[in-house]
Each structure stands twice: as structure tokens, then as C-alpha cells.
Coordinates of C-alpha atoms in Angstrom, one line a residue:
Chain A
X76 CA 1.9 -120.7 -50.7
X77 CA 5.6 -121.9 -51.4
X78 CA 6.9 -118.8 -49.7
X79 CA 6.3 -120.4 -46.3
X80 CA 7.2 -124.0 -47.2
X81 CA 10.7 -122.6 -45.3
X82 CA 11.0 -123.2 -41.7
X83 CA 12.3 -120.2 -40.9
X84 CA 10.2 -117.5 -42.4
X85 CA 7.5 -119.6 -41.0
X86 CA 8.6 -119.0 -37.7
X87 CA 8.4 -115.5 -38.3
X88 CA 5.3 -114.8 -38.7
X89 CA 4.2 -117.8 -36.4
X90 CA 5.7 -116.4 -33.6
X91 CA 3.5 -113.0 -33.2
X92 CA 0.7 -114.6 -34.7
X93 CA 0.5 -117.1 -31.6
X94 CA 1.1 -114.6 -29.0
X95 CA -1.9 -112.1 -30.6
X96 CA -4.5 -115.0 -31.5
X97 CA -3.9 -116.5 -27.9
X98 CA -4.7 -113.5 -26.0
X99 CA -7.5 -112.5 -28.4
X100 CA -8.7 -115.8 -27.8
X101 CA -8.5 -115.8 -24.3
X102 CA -10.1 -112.1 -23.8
X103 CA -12.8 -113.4 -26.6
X104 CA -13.4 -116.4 -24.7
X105 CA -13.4 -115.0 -21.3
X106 CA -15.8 -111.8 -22.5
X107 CA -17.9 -114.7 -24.3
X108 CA -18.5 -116.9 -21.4
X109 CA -19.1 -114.4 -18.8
X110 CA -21.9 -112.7 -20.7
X111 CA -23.4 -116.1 -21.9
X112 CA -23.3 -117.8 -18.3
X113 CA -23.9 -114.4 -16.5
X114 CA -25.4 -111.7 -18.6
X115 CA -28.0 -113.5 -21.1
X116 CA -31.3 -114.5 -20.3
X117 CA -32.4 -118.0 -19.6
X118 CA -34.2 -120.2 -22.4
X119 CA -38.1 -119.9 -22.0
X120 CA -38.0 -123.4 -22.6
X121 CA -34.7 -125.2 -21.3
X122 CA -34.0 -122.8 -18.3
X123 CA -30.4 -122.2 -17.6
X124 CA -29.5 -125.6 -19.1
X125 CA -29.4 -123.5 -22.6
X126 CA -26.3 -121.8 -21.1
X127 CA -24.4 -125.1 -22.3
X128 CA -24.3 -123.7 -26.2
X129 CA -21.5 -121.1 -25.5
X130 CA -19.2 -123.9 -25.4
X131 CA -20.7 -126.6 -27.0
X132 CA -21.9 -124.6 -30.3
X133 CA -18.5 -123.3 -31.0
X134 CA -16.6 -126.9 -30.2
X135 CA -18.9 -128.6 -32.4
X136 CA -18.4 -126.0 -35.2
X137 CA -14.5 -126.4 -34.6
X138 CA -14.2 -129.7 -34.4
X139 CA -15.8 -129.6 -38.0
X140 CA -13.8 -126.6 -39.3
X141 CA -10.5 -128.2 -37.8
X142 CA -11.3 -131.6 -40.2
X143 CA -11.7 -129.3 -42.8
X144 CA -8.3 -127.9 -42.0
X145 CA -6.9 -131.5 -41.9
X146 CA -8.1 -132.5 -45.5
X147 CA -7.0 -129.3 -47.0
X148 CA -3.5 -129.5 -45.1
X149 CA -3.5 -133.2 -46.4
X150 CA -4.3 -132.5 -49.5
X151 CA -1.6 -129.9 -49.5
X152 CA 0.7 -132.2 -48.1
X153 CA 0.3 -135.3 -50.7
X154 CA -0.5 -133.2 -53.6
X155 CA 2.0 -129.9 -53.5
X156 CA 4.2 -131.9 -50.7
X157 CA 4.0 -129.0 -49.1
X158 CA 6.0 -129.9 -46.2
X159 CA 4.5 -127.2 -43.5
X160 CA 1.5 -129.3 -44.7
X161 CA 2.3 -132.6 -42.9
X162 CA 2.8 -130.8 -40.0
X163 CA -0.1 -128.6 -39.5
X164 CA -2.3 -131.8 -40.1
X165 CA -0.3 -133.7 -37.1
X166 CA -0.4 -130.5 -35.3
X167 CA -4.0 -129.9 -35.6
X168 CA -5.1 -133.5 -35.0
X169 CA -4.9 -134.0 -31.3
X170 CA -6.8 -130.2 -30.9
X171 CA -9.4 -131.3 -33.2
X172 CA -9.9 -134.4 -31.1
X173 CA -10.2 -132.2 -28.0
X174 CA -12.7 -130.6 -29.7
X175 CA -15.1 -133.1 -30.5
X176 CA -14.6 -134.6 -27.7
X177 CA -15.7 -131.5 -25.7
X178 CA -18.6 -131.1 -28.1
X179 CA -19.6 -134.6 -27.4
X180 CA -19.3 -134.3 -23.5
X181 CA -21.0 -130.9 -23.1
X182 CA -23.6 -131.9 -25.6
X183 CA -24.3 -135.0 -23.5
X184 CA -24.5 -133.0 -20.5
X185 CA -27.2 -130.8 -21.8
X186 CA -29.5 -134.0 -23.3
X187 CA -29.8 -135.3 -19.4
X188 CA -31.9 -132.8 -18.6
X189 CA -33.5 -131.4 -21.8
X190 CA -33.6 -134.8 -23.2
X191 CA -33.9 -137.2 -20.7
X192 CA -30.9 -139.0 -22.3
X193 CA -27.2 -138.4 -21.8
X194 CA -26.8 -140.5 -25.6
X195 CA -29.1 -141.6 -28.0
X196 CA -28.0 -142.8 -31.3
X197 CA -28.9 -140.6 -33.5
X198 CA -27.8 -139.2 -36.9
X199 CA -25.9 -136.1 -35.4
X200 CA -24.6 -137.8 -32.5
X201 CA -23.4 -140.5 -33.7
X202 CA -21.4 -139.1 -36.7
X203 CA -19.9 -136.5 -34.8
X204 CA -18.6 -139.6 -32.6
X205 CA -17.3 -140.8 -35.9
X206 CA -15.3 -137.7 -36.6
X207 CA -13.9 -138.1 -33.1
X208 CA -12.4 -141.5 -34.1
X209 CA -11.5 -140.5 -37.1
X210 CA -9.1 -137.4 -35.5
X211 CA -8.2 -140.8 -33.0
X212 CA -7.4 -142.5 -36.2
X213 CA -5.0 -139.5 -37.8
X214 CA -3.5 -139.5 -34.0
X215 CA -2.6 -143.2 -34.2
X216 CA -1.2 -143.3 -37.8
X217 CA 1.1 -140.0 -36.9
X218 CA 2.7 -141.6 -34.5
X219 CA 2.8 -145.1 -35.6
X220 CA 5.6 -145.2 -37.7
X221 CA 9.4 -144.7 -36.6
X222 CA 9.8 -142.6 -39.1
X223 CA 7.4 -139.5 -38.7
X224 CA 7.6 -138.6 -41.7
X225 CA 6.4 -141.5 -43.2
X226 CA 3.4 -141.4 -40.6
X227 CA 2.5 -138.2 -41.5
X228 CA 2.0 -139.0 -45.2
X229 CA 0.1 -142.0 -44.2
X230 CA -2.2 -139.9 -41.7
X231 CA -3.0 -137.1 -44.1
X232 CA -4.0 -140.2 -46.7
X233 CA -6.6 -141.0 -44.2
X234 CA -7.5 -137.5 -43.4
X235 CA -8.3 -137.4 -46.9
X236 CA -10.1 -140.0 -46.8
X237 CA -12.4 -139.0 -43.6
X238 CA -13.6 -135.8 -45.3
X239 CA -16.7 -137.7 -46.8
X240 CA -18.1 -137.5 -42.7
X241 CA -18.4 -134.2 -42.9
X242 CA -21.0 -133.8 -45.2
X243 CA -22.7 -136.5 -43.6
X244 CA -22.5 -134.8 -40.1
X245 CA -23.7 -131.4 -41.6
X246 CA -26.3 -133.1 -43.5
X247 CA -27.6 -135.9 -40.5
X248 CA -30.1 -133.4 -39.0
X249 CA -31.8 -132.9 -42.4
X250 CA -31.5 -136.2 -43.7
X251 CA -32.6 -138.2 -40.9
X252 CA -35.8 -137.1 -38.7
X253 CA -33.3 -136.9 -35.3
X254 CA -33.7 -135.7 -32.1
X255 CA -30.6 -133.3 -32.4
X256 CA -32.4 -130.0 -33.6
X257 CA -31.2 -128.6 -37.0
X258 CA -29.2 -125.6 -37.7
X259 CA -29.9 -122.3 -35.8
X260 CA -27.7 -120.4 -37.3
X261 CA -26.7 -120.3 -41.5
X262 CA -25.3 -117.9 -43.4
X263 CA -29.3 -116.6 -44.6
X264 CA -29.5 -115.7 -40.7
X265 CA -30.3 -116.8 -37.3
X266 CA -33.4 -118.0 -35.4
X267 CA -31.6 -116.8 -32.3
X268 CA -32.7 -113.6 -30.2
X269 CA -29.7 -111.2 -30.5
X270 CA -29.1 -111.4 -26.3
X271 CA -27.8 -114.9 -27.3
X272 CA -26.1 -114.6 -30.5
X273 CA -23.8 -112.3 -30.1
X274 CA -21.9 -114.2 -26.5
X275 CA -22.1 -117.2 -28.9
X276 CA -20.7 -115.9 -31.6
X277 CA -17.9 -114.1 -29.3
X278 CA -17.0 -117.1 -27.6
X279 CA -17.3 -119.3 -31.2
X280 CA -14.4 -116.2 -32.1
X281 CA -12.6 -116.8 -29.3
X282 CA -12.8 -120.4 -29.5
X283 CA -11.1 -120.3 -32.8
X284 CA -8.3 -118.4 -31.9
X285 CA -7.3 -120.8 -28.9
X286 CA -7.9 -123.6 -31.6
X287 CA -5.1 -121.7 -34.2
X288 CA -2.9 -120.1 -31.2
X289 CA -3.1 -124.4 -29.5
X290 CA -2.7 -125.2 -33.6
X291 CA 0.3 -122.9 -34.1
X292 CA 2.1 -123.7 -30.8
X293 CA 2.4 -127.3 -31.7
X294 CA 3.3 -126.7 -35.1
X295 CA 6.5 -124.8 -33.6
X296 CA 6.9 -127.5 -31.4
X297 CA 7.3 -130.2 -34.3
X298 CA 8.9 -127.9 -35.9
X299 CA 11.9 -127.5 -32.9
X300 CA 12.0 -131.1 -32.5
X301 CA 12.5 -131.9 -36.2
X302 CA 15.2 -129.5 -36.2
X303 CA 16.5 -131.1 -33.1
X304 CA 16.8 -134.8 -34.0
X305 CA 18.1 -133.8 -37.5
X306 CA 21.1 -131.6 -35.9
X307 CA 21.2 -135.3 -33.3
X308 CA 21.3 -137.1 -36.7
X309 CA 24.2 -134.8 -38.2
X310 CA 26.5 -134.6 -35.0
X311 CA 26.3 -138.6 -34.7
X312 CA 27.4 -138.3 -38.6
X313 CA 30.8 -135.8 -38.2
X314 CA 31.6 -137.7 -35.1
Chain B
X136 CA -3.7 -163.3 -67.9
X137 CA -1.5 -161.1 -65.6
X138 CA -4.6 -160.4 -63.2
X139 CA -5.5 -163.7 -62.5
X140 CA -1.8 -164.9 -61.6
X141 CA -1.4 -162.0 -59.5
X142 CA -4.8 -163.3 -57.5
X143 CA -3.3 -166.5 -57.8
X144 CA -0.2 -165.7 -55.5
X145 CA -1.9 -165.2 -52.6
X146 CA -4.9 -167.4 -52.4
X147 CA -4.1 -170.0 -50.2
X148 CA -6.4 -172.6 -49.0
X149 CA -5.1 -173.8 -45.3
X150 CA -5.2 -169.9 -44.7
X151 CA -8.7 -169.7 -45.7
X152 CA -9.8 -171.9 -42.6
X153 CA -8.8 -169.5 -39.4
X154 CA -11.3 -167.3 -40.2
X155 CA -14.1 -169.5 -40.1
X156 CA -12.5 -170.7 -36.5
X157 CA -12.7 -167.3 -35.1
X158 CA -15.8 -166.4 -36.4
X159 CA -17.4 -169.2 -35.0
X160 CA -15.7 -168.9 -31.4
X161 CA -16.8 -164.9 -31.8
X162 CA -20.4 -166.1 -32.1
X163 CA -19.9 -168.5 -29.4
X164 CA -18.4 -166.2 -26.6
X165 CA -21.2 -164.1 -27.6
X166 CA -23.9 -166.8 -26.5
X167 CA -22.1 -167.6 -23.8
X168 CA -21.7 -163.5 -22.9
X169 CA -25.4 -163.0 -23.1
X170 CA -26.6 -166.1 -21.9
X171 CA -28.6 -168.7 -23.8
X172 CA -32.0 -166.7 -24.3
X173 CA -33.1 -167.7 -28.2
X174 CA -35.6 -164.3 -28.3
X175 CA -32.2 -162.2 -27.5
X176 CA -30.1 -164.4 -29.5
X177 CA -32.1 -163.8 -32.7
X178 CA -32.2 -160.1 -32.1
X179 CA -28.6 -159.6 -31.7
X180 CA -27.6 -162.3 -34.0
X181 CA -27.4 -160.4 -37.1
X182 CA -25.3 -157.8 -35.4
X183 CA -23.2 -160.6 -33.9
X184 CA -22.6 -162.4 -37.3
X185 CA -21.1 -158.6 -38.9
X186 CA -18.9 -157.6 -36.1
X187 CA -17.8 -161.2 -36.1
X188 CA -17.0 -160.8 -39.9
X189 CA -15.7 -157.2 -39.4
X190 CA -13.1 -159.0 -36.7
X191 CA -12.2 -161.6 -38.9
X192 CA -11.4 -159.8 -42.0
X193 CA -8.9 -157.3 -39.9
X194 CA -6.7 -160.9 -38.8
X195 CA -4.4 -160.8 -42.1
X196 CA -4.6 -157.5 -42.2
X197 CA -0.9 -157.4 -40.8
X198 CA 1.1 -159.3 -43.4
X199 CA -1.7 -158.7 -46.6
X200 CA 0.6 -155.8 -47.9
X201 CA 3.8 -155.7 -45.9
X202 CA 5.0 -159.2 -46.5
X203 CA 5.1 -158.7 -50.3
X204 CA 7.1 -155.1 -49.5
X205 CA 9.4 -156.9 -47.0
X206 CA 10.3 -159.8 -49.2
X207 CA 11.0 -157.2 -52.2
X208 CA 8.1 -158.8 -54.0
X209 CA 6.5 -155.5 -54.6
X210 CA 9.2 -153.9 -56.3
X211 CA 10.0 -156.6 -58.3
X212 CA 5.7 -156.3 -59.6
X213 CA 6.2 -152.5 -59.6
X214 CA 9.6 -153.1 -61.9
X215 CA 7.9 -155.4 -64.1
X216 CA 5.8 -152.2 -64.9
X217 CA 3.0 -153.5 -63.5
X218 CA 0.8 -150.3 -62.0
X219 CA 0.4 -150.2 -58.6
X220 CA -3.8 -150.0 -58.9
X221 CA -3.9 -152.9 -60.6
X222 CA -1.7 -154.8 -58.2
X223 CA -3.8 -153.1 -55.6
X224 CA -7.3 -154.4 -57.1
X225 CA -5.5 -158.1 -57.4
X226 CA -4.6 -158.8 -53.5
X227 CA -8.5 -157.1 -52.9
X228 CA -9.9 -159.7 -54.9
X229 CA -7.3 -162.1 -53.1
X230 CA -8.5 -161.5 -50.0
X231 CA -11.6 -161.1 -50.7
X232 CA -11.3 -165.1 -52.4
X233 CA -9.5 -165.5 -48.6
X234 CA -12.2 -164.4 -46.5
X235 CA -15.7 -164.8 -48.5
X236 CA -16.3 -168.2 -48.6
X237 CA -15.2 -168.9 -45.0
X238 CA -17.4 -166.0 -43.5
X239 CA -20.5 -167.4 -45.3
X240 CA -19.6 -171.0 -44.5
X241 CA -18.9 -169.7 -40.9
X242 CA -22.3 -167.7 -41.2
X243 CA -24.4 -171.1 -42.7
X244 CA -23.4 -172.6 -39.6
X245 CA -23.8 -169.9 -37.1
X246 CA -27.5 -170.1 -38.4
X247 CA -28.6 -172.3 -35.8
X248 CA -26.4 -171.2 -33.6
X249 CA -28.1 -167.8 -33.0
X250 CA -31.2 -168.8 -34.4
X251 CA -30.9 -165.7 -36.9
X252 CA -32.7 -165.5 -41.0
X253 CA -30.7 -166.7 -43.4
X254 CA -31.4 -163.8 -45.3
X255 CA -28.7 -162.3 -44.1
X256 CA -25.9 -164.3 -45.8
X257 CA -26.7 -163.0 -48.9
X258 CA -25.8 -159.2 -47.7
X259 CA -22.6 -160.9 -45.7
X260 CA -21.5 -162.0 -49.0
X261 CA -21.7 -158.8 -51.3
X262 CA -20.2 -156.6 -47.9
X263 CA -17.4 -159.0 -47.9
X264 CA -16.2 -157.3 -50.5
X265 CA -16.1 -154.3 -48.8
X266 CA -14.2 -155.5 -45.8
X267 CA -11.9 -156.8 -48.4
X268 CA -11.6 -153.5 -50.1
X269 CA -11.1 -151.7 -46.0
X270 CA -8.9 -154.7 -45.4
X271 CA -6.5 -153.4 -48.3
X272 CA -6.7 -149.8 -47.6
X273 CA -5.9 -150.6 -44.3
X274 CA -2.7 -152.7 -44.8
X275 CA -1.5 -150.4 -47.3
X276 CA -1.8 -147.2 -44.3
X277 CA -0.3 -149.2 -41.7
X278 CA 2.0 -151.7 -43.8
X279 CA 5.8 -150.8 -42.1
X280 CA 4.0 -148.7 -38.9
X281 CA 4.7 -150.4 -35.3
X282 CA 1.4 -150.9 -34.0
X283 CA 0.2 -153.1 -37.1
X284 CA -3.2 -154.7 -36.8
X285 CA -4.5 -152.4 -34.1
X286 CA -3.7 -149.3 -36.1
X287 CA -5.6 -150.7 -38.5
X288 CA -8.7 -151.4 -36.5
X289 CA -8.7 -148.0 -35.4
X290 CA -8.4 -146.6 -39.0
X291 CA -10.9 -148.9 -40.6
X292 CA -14.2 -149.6 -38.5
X293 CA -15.6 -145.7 -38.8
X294 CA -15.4 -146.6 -42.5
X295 CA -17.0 -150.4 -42.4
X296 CA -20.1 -148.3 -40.4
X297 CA -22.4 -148.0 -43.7
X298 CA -21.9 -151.1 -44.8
X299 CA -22.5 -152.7 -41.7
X300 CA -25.9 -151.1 -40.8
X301 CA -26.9 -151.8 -44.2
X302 CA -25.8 -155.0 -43.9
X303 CA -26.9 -156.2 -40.4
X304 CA -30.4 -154.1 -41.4
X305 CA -30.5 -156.9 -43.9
X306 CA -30.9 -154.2 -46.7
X307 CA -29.2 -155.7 -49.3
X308 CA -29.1 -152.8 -52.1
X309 CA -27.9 -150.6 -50.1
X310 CA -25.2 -153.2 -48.6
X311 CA -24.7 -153.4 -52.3
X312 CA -23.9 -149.9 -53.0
X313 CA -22.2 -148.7 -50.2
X314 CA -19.5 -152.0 -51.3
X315 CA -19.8 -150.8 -54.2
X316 CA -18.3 -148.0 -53.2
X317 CA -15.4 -149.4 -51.1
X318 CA -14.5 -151.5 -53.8
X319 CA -14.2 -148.8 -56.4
X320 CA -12.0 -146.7 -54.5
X321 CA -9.7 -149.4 -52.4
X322 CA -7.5 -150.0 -55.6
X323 CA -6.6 -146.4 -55.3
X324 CA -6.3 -145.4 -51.7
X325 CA -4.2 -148.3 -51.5
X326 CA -2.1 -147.5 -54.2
X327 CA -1.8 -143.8 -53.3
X328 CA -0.9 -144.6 -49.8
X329 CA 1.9 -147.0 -50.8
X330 CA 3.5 -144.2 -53.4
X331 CA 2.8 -141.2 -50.5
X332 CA 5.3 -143.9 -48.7
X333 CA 7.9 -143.9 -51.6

């Protein structure tokens, strides 16, 4: 894992990796979309309205997956220092709160008219609203400090610390009696007719590479600027 | 002998009265927000009295961990081979001394006020702890950061969530466990994110 602690080799394989999972991720997505919104049949129940999951089934899986990603780059970061660590987690942060965000908005959407509601509070809901503050929360303490070093360490302490949502937003639907349905789709299988699965599951795919290409892209954008205030910091030095 | 004069140090009584002030004008402006109905008043009362506490216990959140790192007072406990947990757990109890007794003396009086069961003060007192225990976490994370007590909010409240629907729910075991909770782990997470800052 050392072996890409250095910058540069980093970059390396960064580079291509960005350029293939953002145009995998944008054909994915596109494909994804067009045969969910267009292609696949209507819900008996909810009408078109069910067309909504393409994009909110894969955010709300991402915006969990991206925590994930957080607490195991902040775990990385505090217990191996790894530095690439710290910055994945900072890089990551601001995508994951897109995320869940989206997930929130879209899934809001949908309740109007399925539910009657645009927010109730309940178990699902309102942790995954939790999650988005905590990504808020990460956000803040990055870029609190003057040192962003320092804010990073202090960010992937919280992220850390924010990992016991999770279960708790996995969980919710089977804990409490909610309105939010449970889980569709597990690893045993899928209670969802194949004409819908598989656009979901394309644009969940795509979704993911935008999430790493976005990820990756920021990374080598903290990466540039680092390298640019330290060369600032070295020229004030000599001169 | 060494825990109790590290409490010591920061337990001070003139401090321990600003709390109680803003908790009371909290439960005040709410009245005043929602009007003086006493049926709406005694349903939201509960709620009232926790954020009210919640807000109260994030004031000294500011200086509760960066004064003593400013003024070199840390270092000289860290020298002294003191560990850091330990001096942790003493400024949680410390501000938990700080904040307890004026939140329930605040709460006694905001009985009438709102018209609420004074049921409820039992469960503010045991989840003090555990916005004493956030309250430390959260200095530790945002002692030496720009933004200070705002920060802090934003990093503490989705934690304070169990404890205040427990709490406000008037369940007090569970208020009891999910502070327990807090508690154990403050001592650490504080300590940790002061070292991660070394």
C-alpha cells in the first residue's frame, strides 16, 4: 500500500485511471438512464414515478460506500499515516455530500406522489440526513484549520468517528417499522423484475465511476496545489 | 489525588452561572416564538429544555481545550507524564461539574415556565454527561481551527441525536446508556485527536 504513498507514482496511474473511469462512467450512466427513463416499463403500482430509482438507488448506495471509503482512508490516514490517505478522505468528502444530498432530494421527490409526503421522519430518512451532515461536518473541519494538514487529521478523526451511522442507516428499515421500504436488492438476490435491474444496476456502475473519476480528479488537484504552495513556501525561503 | 486536582483547575463557580442565563432566555424566546399557549407549551417543552441544554453546553466549547494548549498548560501535564486520556477524562468531568448543576437548576425553574413534568430532569441530568463528554471531543477536533465554536456545532449535534431523543422521550435507561456510551469513549477521541495534531 506504501508503494503509492509517493506522489508521483500516484500520479501515474491516477492519470489514465481518471480519464477511463470518467468515460466508462459517463457511457454507463448515459446507457443507464436512457433505458431506465425510456426503455423499462412503468411500475404496476407507482406509474412512471418508479423511474426515480435509477438515480436515487445508486446515490443512496454511494453516498454510503463513499463513508465507507472515508473511514477506511481515515483509518489509513491516522493509523499507517498514510499520507495519500488524508487526501482521498478530503477529496472524497464534498462528492460524498453531493451524493447524499442528491439521494435525499430525488428521494423526496418520489414520496410526493407515492407517499403523499415530500419528508417524514423516519428511520431511513432521517439517518441518511445524518450522514449528509456528517460529510458537512468532515467538509468544515478540512478546511478549518490554516494548516490543512492539521485539518485533515482532525477530519479523518471524525470520519472515524461517523462510521457507527452507517450501520444504523443500513439497519433503520429493519429495526424500526418505517415507511421507507426495505432492501430490494442483497447479495442472496433481487425482488426486482430483470427489465428493471439491469438499467439500475448499469447506472449504480456508472454512478460509481463518476464518483472515483470526480474522487480522483480532486485528489490531483490537492495534490497540485500542495505541491504548489510548498515550492511558494521554498522560493520565499532561498530568497 | 492527581485526578481530582486536575478537575479542580477548571471548575470555576462565577463561570458556572452563564449557562443557566442562556438557558433560561433560550426557553424564553421560545415562549415568546410560539406564543403563550400552555397545551403547546407543554408539548414542546421537553424538546425546548434539550436543545436549550444542547446550546448551552457548546458556549465553552471554544476555550475548554485550547486555552490550556495556548498557555502551554498542556504540555507542561503531558511532561509531567501524565497520559493524555486521563487528562482528557479530568476536564469531561470538569465540565460536566461546569454545566450539570446549572442546566438542572436552569431546568427546575423552566418547570413552570413551560409547564413541562419534572420527570424530565432526572434524564437532563445523566445526558449531561454526555454533552460533556461531546463537549470535549468537540474542543479537542476544533481546538487551534478558525471557525471555533461553530465547527464544533456542526461536528457534534448528529452525535448528541440519541441522547437527545432518549432524553426529551423521557426514557431514562436508554438516556443512560447511550451517555454511557459518550462517556466511555470521550477520554479517547479526545486524546487521539489532540496526538493526530502533534
Amino acid at each position: 500500500m506504501h508503494r503509492y504513498a509517493n506522489p508521483k507514482r500516484f500520479l501515474e496511474i491516477a492519470q489514465p485511471i481518471t480519464m477511463w473511469t470518467l468515460l466508462g462512467g459517463l457511457v454507463l450512466v448515459a446507457g443507464g438512464l436512457w433505458w431506465g427513463l425510456f426503455r423499462a416499463p412503468p411500475d404496476y403500482l407507482q406509474g412512471e414515478s418508479v423511474r426515480i430509482i435509477y438515480i436515487h438507488v445508486p446515490m443512496a448506495w454511494l453516498s454510503m460506500a463513499g463513508y465507507l471509503s472515508c473511514g477506511v482512508a481515515a483509518f489509513a490516514a491516522l493509523v499507517w499515516k498514510h499520507p495519500l490517505a488524508e487526501v482521498a478522505l478530503v477529496a472524497l468528502a464534498p462528492i460524498g455530500a453531493v451524493f447524499s444530498a442528491l439521494c435525499l432530494l430525488t428521494g423526496s421527490l418520489w414520496g410526493r406522489p407515492t407517499w403523499g409526503t415530500y419528508w417524514v421522519w423516519d428511520g431511513r430518512l432521517t439517518s441518511v440526513l445524518v450522514l449528509f451532515f456528517l460529510y458537512l461536518g468532515i467538509i468544515a473541519l478540512a478546511r478549518g484549520y490554516d494548516d490543512p494538514a492539521r485539518g485533515a487529521k482532525m477530519a479523518s478523526v471524525l470520519a472515524l468517528f461517523g462510521l457507527v451511522n452507517l450501520p444504523i442507516i443500513k439497519f433503520s428499515v429493519e429495526w424500526w417499522n418505517t415507511l421507507h421500504q426495505p432492501a430490494s436488492i442483497t447479495l442472496e438476490g433481487s425482488s426486482i423484475d430483470q427489465a428493471m435491474l439491469w438499467p439500475l444496476l448499469a447506472s449504480a456502475a456508472g454512478f460509481s465511476f463518476l464518483m472515483a473519476a470526480a474522487t480522483l480528479m480532486r485528489m490531483r488537484a490537492l495534490i497540485a496545489a500542495r505541491k504548489r504552495s510548498a515550492r511558494a513556501a521554498r522560493l520565499a525561503q532561498t530568497a | 489525588m492527581t485526578l481530582a486536582r486536575l478537575i479542580r483547575r477548571h471548575v470555576r463557580l462565577p463561570e458556572m452561572l452563564l449557562p443557566v442565563v442562556f438557558f433560561l432566555i433560550i426557553v424564553s424566546l421560545t415562549a415568546f416564538a410560539v406564543g403563550p399557549d400552555a397545551a403547546i407549551l407543554a408539548r414542546i417543552g421537553p424538546g425546548t429544555i434539550w436543545i436549550a441544554a444542547l446550546l448551552a453546553s457548546l458556549l465553552p466549547i471554544g476555550t475548554l481545550i485550547a486555552e490550556d494548549l495556548d498557555t502551554g498548560a498542556m504540555d507542561r501535564l503531558r511532561i509531567s507524564g501524565l497520559s493524555l486520556e486521563l487528562i482528557m477524562f479530568a476536564r469531561m468531568i470538569s465540565h460536566w461539574l461546569g454545566l450539570a448543576p446549572a442546566l438542572v437548576a436552569a431546568a427546575v425553574l423552566s418547570i413552570p415556565l413551560l409547564g413541562i413534568d419534572a420527570a424530565l430532569i432526572p434524564a437532563l441530568l445523566i445526558g449531561s454527561s454526555a454533552l460533556a463528554a461531546l463537549g470535549v471531543i468537540a474542543a479537542a477536533l476544533t481546538a487551534g481551527s478558525r471557525a471555533g465554536t461553530a465547527i464544533a456545532g456542526v461536528v457534534v449535534l448528529p452525535f448528541a441525536l440519541p441522547v437527545l431523543i432518549f432524553g426529551s422521550g423521557g426514557s431514562l435507561r436508554l438516556t443512560a446508556a447511550a451517555a454511557l456510551l459518550l462517556v466511555a469513549i470521550a477520554p479517547f477521541a479526545a486524546a487521539a485527536s489532540l496526538r493526530a495534531a502533534d
